Amino acid sequence: MTEPRIIDCETHYFTQGFVDLLRSRDTAPRQEVSGDLRKNYFEPSAPDVACTYPAIIENNLLELGDARLALMDQHGIKAQVISLSAPGTDLFPPRLGIVAARDANDLLGAAVARHPDRMIGLATLSPLAGEESAIELERCVTELGFRGANIHSHVGDSYLDDRSCWPVFEAAQRLGVPINIHPILPNGSMLEPYLGYG
C-alpha cells in the first residue's frame, strides 16, 4: 500500500519588503505585530489596521527555506501550495499593488525553483491593475512555474466583478490555471454599517 502524499493547500508566506511596506503605512492596509497569540487578527475599532500577527507567526511566514521544510517534515507534509498572506497586494492602490506583487512573486519563485517537489506557488496579483496583473500571471505561470493565482474575495472596496479585474480571469482561462479566491475580512468602508451590532 502506497503512503498518502499529504499536500497542505492553505499555507502562506510574507516577504520582508512586504512587511516593511505594511508597517510603513499610516492608512489601510497596514500591519501591527502582537505578542499575544490570542489577540484578534482584525480590530473592528481600528479598521485602518489590516491585521495583527503574533511575532512567532510572522517569523514563520517569512521563512521559505530549510526551517519551513523541517516543519513540513515534522508534520508529514510532502508539499505546500503557497500564496502571499493576508492582507495581500489586492488592498493597495493598483500601481503600488502590482509592484508589491511582482516582488513577492519573485521571492516565492526563487523558493519554488530551489524546492520544486515541495513548494507549489500561487501568484499574488493586484486585480484592479487588470492588464498588468494579467501579464504578471502569465509571467508567473510561464517563467516561474506557478500553478495559478490567489486573490481575495474583494479588492479594496470593490468586488471581483469589477470590470478592471476581468483581464485577470481571462488570462487564467487562456493559461488553463485556477484562481483560488481566498476570503478576507471586509474593507473598513464595507464593515462600517455593521459596527453597531456588537
Tab-separated table of C-alpha atoms in Angstrom, residues 2-3 25-26 31 44 48 52 63 70 90 96 131 142 147 151 160 171 189:
chain	number	residue	atom	x	y	z
A	2	THR	CA	1.352	3.399	-1.014
A	3	GLU	CA	1.741	6.017	1.703
A	25	ARG	CA	1.731	52.956	6.164
A	26	ASP	CA	-0.498	55.368	8.063
A	31	GLN	CA	0.015	45.797	9.942
A	44	PRO	CA	-13.077	46.458	14.201
A	48	ASP	CA	-7.071	51.025	9.290
A	52	THR	CA	-2.135	41.826	13.719
A	63	GLU	CA	10.594	31.568	6.203
A	70	ALA	CA	11.848	20.968	8.581
A	90	ASP	CA	-5.147	43.413	-3.573
A	96	LEU	CA	1.562	50.116	-5.634
A	131	GLU	CA	-3.976	44.296	-17.711
A	142	THR	CA	5.346	30.510	-17.854
A	147	ARG	CA	0.280	26.698	-10.926
A	151	ILE	CA	-6.675	36.623	-4.952
A	160	LEU	CA	-14.201	40.829	-8.197
A	171	ALA	CA	-5.608	35.313	-18.580
A	189	SER	CA	-15.853	51.057	4.328
